[in-house]
Amino acid sequence: MSAESPLPDDFGLIETLLWTRDGGYWLAEGHRARMAGSARDLGFPFSPEAYDGALAEACAAPKADRLRVRLELRRDGRIEVAVAPFPASEPRDWRVAVAETRLDSRNPLLRHKTTRRAFYEDALKQAQAADSSIDEVIFLNERNEVCEGARTNLFLPRGGALLTPPLSCGLLAGVLRADLLGRGAARERILRLDDLGEGFLLGNALRGALQARLRV
């Protein structure tokens, strides 16, 4: 599927945010900017007022100190909201496998967070079926360049900065990734599996950055 192809009626854009009682929404403006940009590129109506209203509704009567708030922008401009408690996880290194399937760097939809997630989830399930200790998979593209995880962007600490694959490799324009690039804490560079042998970070705007290692 390409951005120029007709999109099915059940196709939507999604943002998943972290809300905490002490800090409110983390990176909310970044999520809004990404949804607005994807809506513009893919021809969805987008209302900033509806976006803000959905976020306000989600945390109006919180049932936990930490919430996972999922917004889905439908083709008609409606925003659907799903809220669930999101407890903090214990810090540990994530075990990571390499997905057997490849990403196509020429597919422009890879840059957008959409409801078409089966490709990513199936690759993760396949890896976990072979090894139940796996937490995440990372994808390569047709040129054997590192792209991203099923639910995360990838960052490699080097020389006081974080290196992350450029969008041209074929990957999601993550909100945490954009924040780190915007603050100068990360910069883009093409990475390969050989670069990851000493460990790396996986991160998103829900979980933050996590230490990770490839399964040996």
PDB file of C-alpha atoms in Angstrom:
ATOM      1  CA  MET A   1       0.000   0.000   0.000  1.00  0.00           C
ATOM      2  CA  SER A   2       1.299   3.470  -0.793  1.00  0.00           C
ATOM      3  CA  ALA A   3       0.173   6.903   0.318  1.00  0.00           C
ATOM      4  CA  GLU A   4      -1.303   7.422  -3.153  1.00  0.00           C
ATOM      5  CA  SER A   5      -3.468   4.272  -2.951  1.00  0.00           C
ATOM      6  CA  PRO A   6      -7.113   4.496  -1.830  1.00  0.00           C
ATOM      7  CA  LEU A   7      -7.247   3.896   1.903  1.00  0.00           C
ATOM      8  CA  PRO A   8      -9.847   1.478   3.340  1.00  0.00           C
ATOM      9  CA  ASP A   9     -12.666   2.833   5.471  1.00  0.00           C
ATOM     10  CA  ASP A  10     -11.312   1.171   8.624  1.00  0.00           C
ATOM     11  CA  PHE A  11      -7.898   2.789   8.213  1.00  0.00           C
ATOM     12  CA  GLY A  12      -7.060   5.200  11.043  1.00  0.00           C
ATOM     13  CA  LEU A  13      -4.234   7.216  12.569  1.00  0.00           C
ATOM     14  CA  ILE A  14      -3.240   6.500  16.151  1.00  0.00           C
ATOM     15  CA  GLU A  15      -1.335   8.192  18.938  1.00  0.00           C
ATOM     16  CA  THR A  16      -0.613   6.532  22.284  1.00  0.00           C
ATOM     17  CA  LEU A  17       0.264   8.901  25.118  1.00  0.00           C
ATOM     18  CA  LEU A  18       1.423   8.564  28.693  1.00  0.00           C
ATOM     19  CA  TRP A  19      -0.491  10.552  31.309  1.00  0.00           C
ATOM     20  CA  THR A  20       0.644  10.788  34.922  1.00  0.00           C
ATOM     21  CA  ARG A  21      -1.137  12.423  37.817  1.00  0.00           C
ATOM     22  CA  ASP A  22       1.948  14.461  38.700  1.00  0.00           C
ATOM     23  CA  GLY A  23       3.066  15.460  35.208  1.00  0.00           C
ATOM     24  CA  GLY A  24       0.024  15.321  32.942  1.00  0.00           C
ATOM     25  CA  TYR A  25       0.623  14.274  29.331  1.00  0.00           C
ATOM     26  CA  TRP A  26       4.189  13.613  28.240  1.00  0.00           C
ATOM     27  CA  LEU A  27       5.138  14.998  24.795  1.00  0.00           C
ATOM     28  CA  ALA A  28       1.523  15.901  24.020  1.00  0.00           C
ATOM     29  CA  GLU A  29       2.503  18.593  21.512  1.00  0.00           C
ATOM     30  CA  GLY A  30       4.683  16.139  19.638  1.00  0.00           C
ATOM     31  CA  HIS A  31       1.804  13.686  19.378  1.00  0.00           C
ATOM     32  CA  ARG A  32      -0.510  16.449  18.172  1.00  0.00           C
ATOM     33  CA  ALA A  33       2.005  17.572  15.540  1.00  0.00           C
ATOM     34  CA  ARG A  34       2.480  14.040  14.242  1.00  0.00           C
ATOM     35  CA  MET A  35      -1.236  13.311  14.009  1.00  0.00           C
ATOM     36  CA  ALA A  36      -1.866  16.648  12.289  1.00  0.00           C
ATOM     37  CA  GLY A  37       0.969  16.041   9.834  1.00  0.00           C
ATOM     38  CA  SER A  38      -0.150  12.513   9.010  1.00  0.00           C
ATOM     39  CA  ALA A  39      -3.738  13.721   8.600  1.00  0.00           C
ATOM     40  CA  ARG A  40      -2.568  16.375   6.148  1.00  0.00           C
ATOM     41  CA  ASP A  41      -0.432  13.912   4.167  1.00  0.00           C
ATOM     42  CA  LEU A  42      -3.126  11.211   3.995  1.00  0.00           C
ATOM     43  CA  GLY A  43      -6.187  13.411   3.546  1.00  0.00           C
ATOM     44  CA  PHE A  44      -7.845  13.060   6.965  1.00  0.00           C
ATOM     45  CA  PRO A  45      -9.772  15.958   8.506  1.00  0.00           C
ATOM     46  CA  PHE A  46      -8.096  16.981  11.769  1.00  0.00           C
ATOM     47  CA  SER A  47      -9.389  19.348  14.437  1.00  0.00           C
ATOM     48  CA  PRO A  48      -6.922  20.562  17.095  1.00  0.00           C
ATOM     49  CA  GLU A  49      -9.919  21.351  19.316  1.00  0.00           C
ATOM     50  CA  ALA A  50     -11.185  17.776  19.005  1.00  0.00           C
ATOM     51  CA  TYR A  51      -7.705  16.474  19.796  1.00  0.00           C
ATOM     52  CA  ASP A  52      -7.439  18.610  22.934  1.00  0.00           C
ATOM     53  CA  GLY A  53     -10.974  17.675  23.953  1.00  0.00           C
ATOM     54  CA  ALA A  54     -10.206  13.967  23.624  1.00  0.00           C
ATOM     55  CA  LEU A  55      -7.150  14.318  25.861  1.00  0.00           C
ATOM     56  CA  ALA A  56      -9.135  16.264  28.458  1.00  0.00           C
ATOM     57  CA  GLU A  57     -11.887  13.640  28.432  1.00  0.00           C
ATOM     58  CA  ALA A  58      -9.407  10.806  28.875  1.00  0.00           C
ATOM     59  CA  CYS A  59      -7.986  12.118  32.144  1.00  0.00           C
ATOM     60  CA  ALA A  60     -11.101  13.802  33.551  1.00  0.00           C
ATOM     61  CA  ALA A  61     -11.672  11.050  36.128  1.00  0.00           C
ATOM     62  CA  PRO A  62      -8.446   9.023  36.246  1.00  0.00           C
ATOM     63  CA  LYS A  63      -8.604   5.582  37.860  1.00  0.00           C
ATOM     64  CA  ALA A  64      -4.837   5.282  38.230  1.00  0.00           C
ATOM     65  CA  ASP A  65      -1.778   7.485  38.679  1.00  0.00           C
ATOM     66  CA  ARG A  66      -0.440   6.474  35.264  1.00  0.00           C
ATOM     67  CA  LEU A  67      -2.607   6.056  32.180  1.00  0.00           C
ATOM     68  CA  ARG A  68      -2.113   4.788  28.656  1.00  0.00           C
ATOM     69  CA  VAL A  69      -4.282   6.971  26.422  1.00  0.00           C
ATOM     70  CA  ARG A  70      -4.857   5.836  22.854  1.00  0.00           C
ATOM     71  CA  LEU A  71      -6.381   8.221  20.308  1.00  0.00           C
ATOM     72  CA  GLU A  72      -7.561   7.002  16.925  1.00  0.00           C
ATOM     73  CA  LEU A  73      -8.409   9.505  14.211  1.00  0.00           C
ATOM     74  CA  ARG A  74     -10.998   8.044  11.846  1.00  0.00           C
ATOM     75  CA  ARG A  75     -11.445   8.868   8.169  1.00  0.00           C
ATOM     76  CA  ASP A  76     -14.420  11.133   8.958  1.00  0.00           C
ATOM     77  CA  GLY A  77     -12.450  13.185  11.514  1.00  0.00           C
ATOM     78  CA  ARG A  78     -13.852  11.515  14.636  1.00  0.00           C
ATOM     79  CA  ILE A  79     -11.344  10.786  17.391  1.00  0.00           C
ATOM     80  CA  GLU A  80     -11.940   7.634  19.418  1.00  0.00           C
ATOM     81  CA  VAL A  81     -10.390   7.365  22.880  1.00  0.00           C
ATOM     82  CA  ALA A  82      -9.291   4.299  24.859  1.00  0.00           C
ATOM     83  CA  VAL A  83      -7.822   4.603  28.359  1.00  0.00           C
ATOM     84  CA  ALA A  84      -6.135   1.984  30.554  1.00  0.00           C
ATOM     85  CA  PRO A  85      -3.878   2.007  33.623  1.00  0.00           C
ATOM     86  CA  PHE A  86      -0.203   1.835  32.728  1.00  0.00           C
ATOM     87  CA  PRO A  87       1.944   0.821  35.706  1.00  0.00           C
ATOM     88  CA  ALA A  88       5.654   1.564  35.660  1.00  0.00           C
ATOM     89  CA  SER A  89       7.764  -1.413  34.616  1.00  0.00           C
ATOM     90  CA  GLU A  90      10.837  -2.690  36.437  1.00  0.00           C
ATOM     91  CA  PRO A  91      14.069  -1.474  34.809  1.00  0.00           C
ATOM     92  CA  ARG A  92      15.886  -4.259  32.954  1.00  0.00           C
ATOM     93  CA  ASP A  93      17.550  -4.889  29.618  1.00  0.00           C
ATOM     94  CA  TRP A  94      15.147  -5.899  26.865  1.00  0.00           C
ATOM     95  CA  ARG A  95      16.020  -9.019  24.872  1.00  0.00           C
ATOM     96  CA  VAL A  96      15.684  -8.306  21.178  1.00  0.00           C
ATOM     97  CA  ALA A  97      15.505 -10.527  18.100  1.00  0.00           C
ATOM     98  CA  VAL A  98      15.833  -9.566  14.449  1.00  0.00           C
ATOM     99  CA  ALA A  99      12.546  -9.880  12.556  1.00  0.00           C
ATOM    100  CA  GLU A 100      12.535 -12.321   9.652  1.00  0.00           C
ATOM    101  CA  THR A 101      10.401  -9.987   7.547  1.00  0.00           C
ATOM    102  CA  ARG A 102      11.907  -6.872   5.955  1.00  0.00           C
ATOM    103  CA  LEU A 103      10.653  -3.319   5.640  1.00  0.00           C
ATOM    104  CA  ASP A 104      10.487  -1.598   2.264  1.00  0.00           C
ATOM    105  CA  SER A 105      12.196   1.775   2.566  1.00  0.00           C
ATOM    106  CA  ARG A 106      10.172   3.036  -0.422  1.00  0.00           C
ATOM    107  CA  ASN A 107       6.846   2.696   1.443  1.00  0.00           C
ATOM    108  CA  PRO A 108       5.857   6.197   2.665  1.00  0.00           C
ATOM    109  CA  LEU A 109       3.236   4.827   5.062  1.00  0.00           C
ATOM    110  CA  LEU A 110       5.998   3.494   7.316  1.00  0.00           C
ATOM    111  CA  ARG A 111       6.525   7.062   8.559  1.00  0.00           C
ATOM    112  CA  HIS A 112       2.954   7.293   9.897  1.00  0.00           C
ATOM    113  CA  LYS A 113       1.445   5.656  13.005  1.00  0.00           C
ATOM    114  CA  THR A 114      -1.611   3.879  11.630  1.00  0.00           C
ATOM    115  CA  THR A 115      -4.008   1.114  12.595  1.00  0.00           C
ATOM    116  CA  ARG A 116      -2.251  -1.198  10.155  1.00  0.00           C
ATOM    117  CA  ARG A 117      -0.038  -2.801  12.802  1.00  0.00           C
ATOM    118  CA  ALA A 118      -0.458  -6.510  12.016  1.00  0.00           C
ATOM    119  CA  PHE A 119       2.856  -6.647  10.130  1.00  0.00           C
ATOM    120  CA  TYR A 120       4.730  -5.533  13.258  1.00  0.00           C
ATOM    121  CA  GLU A 121       2.712  -7.534  15.772  1.00  0.00           C
ATOM    122  CA  ASP A 122       2.951 -10.737  13.733  1.00  0.00           C
ATOM    123  CA  ALA A 123       6.739 -10.444  13.522  1.00  0.00           C
ATOM    124  CA  LEU A 124       6.957  -9.962  17.296  1.00  0.00           C
ATOM    125  CA  LYS A 125       4.643 -12.903  17.985  1.00  0.00           C
ATOM    126  CA  GLN A 126       6.676 -15.095  15.653  1.00  0.00           C
ATOM    127  CA  ALA A 127       9.888 -14.268  17.511  1.00  0.00           C
ATOM    128  CA  GLN A 128       8.260 -14.814  20.909  1.00  0.00           C
ATOM    129  CA  ALA A 129       6.880 -18.178  19.778  1.00  0.00           C
ATOM    130  CA  ALA A 130      10.469 -19.263  19.119  1.00  0.00           C
ATOM    131  CA  ASP A 131      11.822 -17.696  22.338  1.00  0.00           C
ATOM    132  CA  SER A 132       9.422 -16.591  25.071  1.00  0.00           C
ATOM    133  CA  SER A 133      12.062 -14.322  26.645  1.00  0.00           C
ATOM    134  CA  ILE A 134      12.010 -11.924  23.654  1.00  0.00           C
ATOM    135  CA  ASP A 135      10.652  -8.445  24.459  1.00  0.00           C
ATOM    136  CA  GLU A 136      10.930  -6.810  21.042  1.00  0.00           C
ATOM    137  CA  VAL A 137      12.083  -7.319  17.462  1.00  0.00           C
ATOM    138  CA  ILE A 138      13.967  -4.922  15.229  1.00  0.00           C
ATOM    139  CA  PHE A 139      13.455  -4.708  11.495  1.00  0.00           C
ATOM    140  CA  LEU A 140      15.941  -4.356   8.680  1.00  0.00           C
ATOM    141  CA  ASN A 141      15.122  -2.987   5.239  1.00  0.00           C
ATOM    142  CA  GLU A 142      15.933  -4.346   1.798  1.00  0.00           C
ATOM    143  CA  ARG A 143      19.479  -2.906   2.087  1.00  0.00           C
ATOM    144  CA  ASN A 144      20.167  -4.605   5.455  1.00  0.00           C
ATOM    145  CA  GLU A 145      19.977  -1.243   7.231  1.00  0.00           C
ATOM    146  CA  VAL A 146      18.544  -1.141  10.756  1.00  0.00           C
ATOM    147  CA  CYS A 147      15.121   0.538  10.834  1.00  0.00           C
ATOM    148  CA  GLU A 148      13.075   0.257  14.043  1.00  0.00           C
ATOM    149  CA  GLY A 149      11.375  -2.032  16.515  1.00  0.00           C
ATOM    150  CA  ALA A 150       7.805  -3.300  16.335  1.00  0.00           C
ATOM    151  CA  ARG A 151       6.785  -0.709  18.945  1.00  0.00           C
ATOM    152  CA  THR A 152       9.910   1.408  19.334  1.00  0.00           C
ATOM    153  CA  ASN A 153      12.524   3.525  17.624  1.00  0.00           C
ATOM    154  CA  LEU A 154      16.171   2.589  17.996  1.00  0.00           C
ATOM    155  CA  PHE A 155      18.999   4.715  19.420  1.00  0.00           C
ATOM    156  CA  LEU A 156      22.690   3.893  19.638  1.00  0.00           C
ATOM    157  CA  PRO A 157      24.772   5.809  22.226  1.00  0.00           C
ATOM    158  CA  ARG A 158      27.981   7.068  20.631  1.00  0.00           C
ATOM    159  CA  GLY A 159      30.268   9.917  21.628  1.00  0.00           C
ATOM    160  CA  GLY A 160      27.841  11.590  24.004  1.00  0.00           C
ATOM    161  CA  ALA A 161      24.946  11.523  21.509  1.00  0.00           C
ATOM    162  CA  LEU A 162      22.355   9.064  20.312  1.00  0.00           C
ATOM    163  CA  LEU A 163      22.438   7.800  16.739  1.00  0.00           C
ATOM    164  CA  THR A 164      19.117   6.854  15.155  1.00  0.00           C
ATOM    165  CA  PRO A 165      18.303   5.632  11.638  1.00  0.00           C
ATOM    166  CA  PRO A 166      17.056   8.301   9.180  1.00  0.00           C
ATOM    167  CA  LEU A 167      13.456   8.128   7.964  1.00  0.00           C
ATOM    168  CA  SER A 168      14.762   7.301   4.497  1.00  0.00           C
ATOM    169  CA  CYS A 169      15.578   3.803   5.800  1.00  0.00           C
ATOM    170  CA  GLY A 170      11.841   3.168   6.242  1.00  0.00           C
ATOM    171  CA  LEU A 171      10.571   3.696   9.775  1.00  0.00           C
ATOM    172  CA  LEU A 172       8.089   5.499  11.970  1.00  0.00           C
ATOM    173  CA  ALA A 173       8.630   9.169  12.730  1.00  0.00           C
ATOM    174  CA  GLY A 174       8.434   8.515  16.475  1.00  0.00           C
ATOM    175  CA  VAL A 175       7.466  11.268  18.890  1.00  0.00           C
ATOM    176  CA  LEU A 176      10.301  10.510  21.336  1.00  0.00           C
ATOM    177  CA  ARG A 177      12.679  10.317  18.383  1.00  0.00           C
ATOM    178  CA  ALA A 178      11.539  13.727  17.127  1.00  0.00           C
ATOM    179  CA  ASP A 179      11.943  15.228  20.594  1.00  0.00           C
ATOM    180  CA  LEU A 180      15.496  13.921  20.959  1.00  0.00           C
ATOM    181  CA  LEU A 181      16.458  15.114  17.480  1.00  0.00           C
ATOM    182  CA  GLY A 182      14.898  18.513  18.099  1.00  0.00           C
ATOM    183  CA  ARG A 183      16.852  18.977  21.320  1.00  0.00           C
ATOM    184  CA  GLY A 184      20.116  17.909  19.726  1.00  0.00           C
ATOM    185  CA  ALA A 185      20.354  14.808  21.925  1.00  0.00           C
ATOM    186  CA  ALA A 186      20.177  12.528  18.875  1.00  0.00           C
ATOM    187  CA  ARG A 187      21.324  12.654  15.276  1.00  0.00           C
ATOM    188  CA  GLU A 188      20.587  10.503  12.255  1.00  0.00           C
ATOM    189  CA  ARG A 189      22.968   7.897  10.873  1.00  0.00           C
ATOM    190  CA  ILE A 190      22.545   4.688   8.920  1.00  0.00           C
ATOM    191  CA  LEU A 191      23.140   1.731  11.239  1.00  0.00           C
ATOM    192  CA  ARG A 192      23.715  -1.959  10.663  1.00  0.00           C
ATOM    193  CA  LEU A 193      23.463  -4.981  12.926  1.00  0.00           C
ATOM    194  CA  ASP A 194      27.226  -4.997  13.508  1.00  0.00           C
ATOM    195  CA  ASP A 195      26.864  -1.594  15.186  1.00  0.00           C
ATOM    196  CA  LEU A 196      24.546  -2.992  17.874  1.00  0.00           C
ATOM    197  CA  GLY A 197      26.773  -5.646  19.431  1.00  0.00           C
ATOM    198  CA  GLU A 198      27.527  -3.675  22.595  1.00  0.00           C
ATOM    199  CA  GLY A 199      23.910  -2.810  23.298  1.00  0.00           C
ATOM    200  CA  PHE A 200      21.572   0.012  22.344  1.00  0.00           C
ATOM    201  CA  LEU A 201      18.376   1.748  23.388  1.00  0.00           C
ATOM    202  CA  LEU A 202      14.805   1.222  22.266  1.00  0.00           C
ATOM    203  CA  GLY A 203      12.241   3.872  23.057  1.00  0.00           C
ATOM    204  CA  ASN A 204       8.876   5.454  22.467  1.00  0.00           C
ATOM    205  CA  ALA A 205       6.772   8.198  23.985  1.00  0.00           C
ATOM    206  CA  LEU A 206       4.929   5.752  26.243  1.00  0.00           C
ATOM    207  CA  ARG A 207       7.801   3.869  27.850  1.00  0.00           C
ATOM    208  CA  GLY A 208      10.730   6.245  27.397  1.00  0.00           C
ATOM    209  CA  ALA A 209      14.166   4.792  26.521  1.00  0.00           C
ATOM    210  CA  LEU A 210      15.019   1.214  27.467  1.00  0.00           C
ATOM    211  CA  GLN A 211      18.338  -0.610  27.520  1.00  0.00           C
ATOM    212  CA  ALA A 212      18.339  -3.422  24.981  1.00  0.00           C
ATOM    213  CA  ARG A 213      20.561  -6.211  23.675  1.00  0.00           C
ATOM    214  CA  LEU A 214      20.334  -8.515  20.705  1.00  0.00           C
ATOM    215  CA  ARG A 215      19.623 -12.138  21.520  1.00  0.00           C
ATOM    216  CA  VAL A 216      22.846 -14.091  21.162  1.00  0.00           C
TER     217      VAL A 216
END
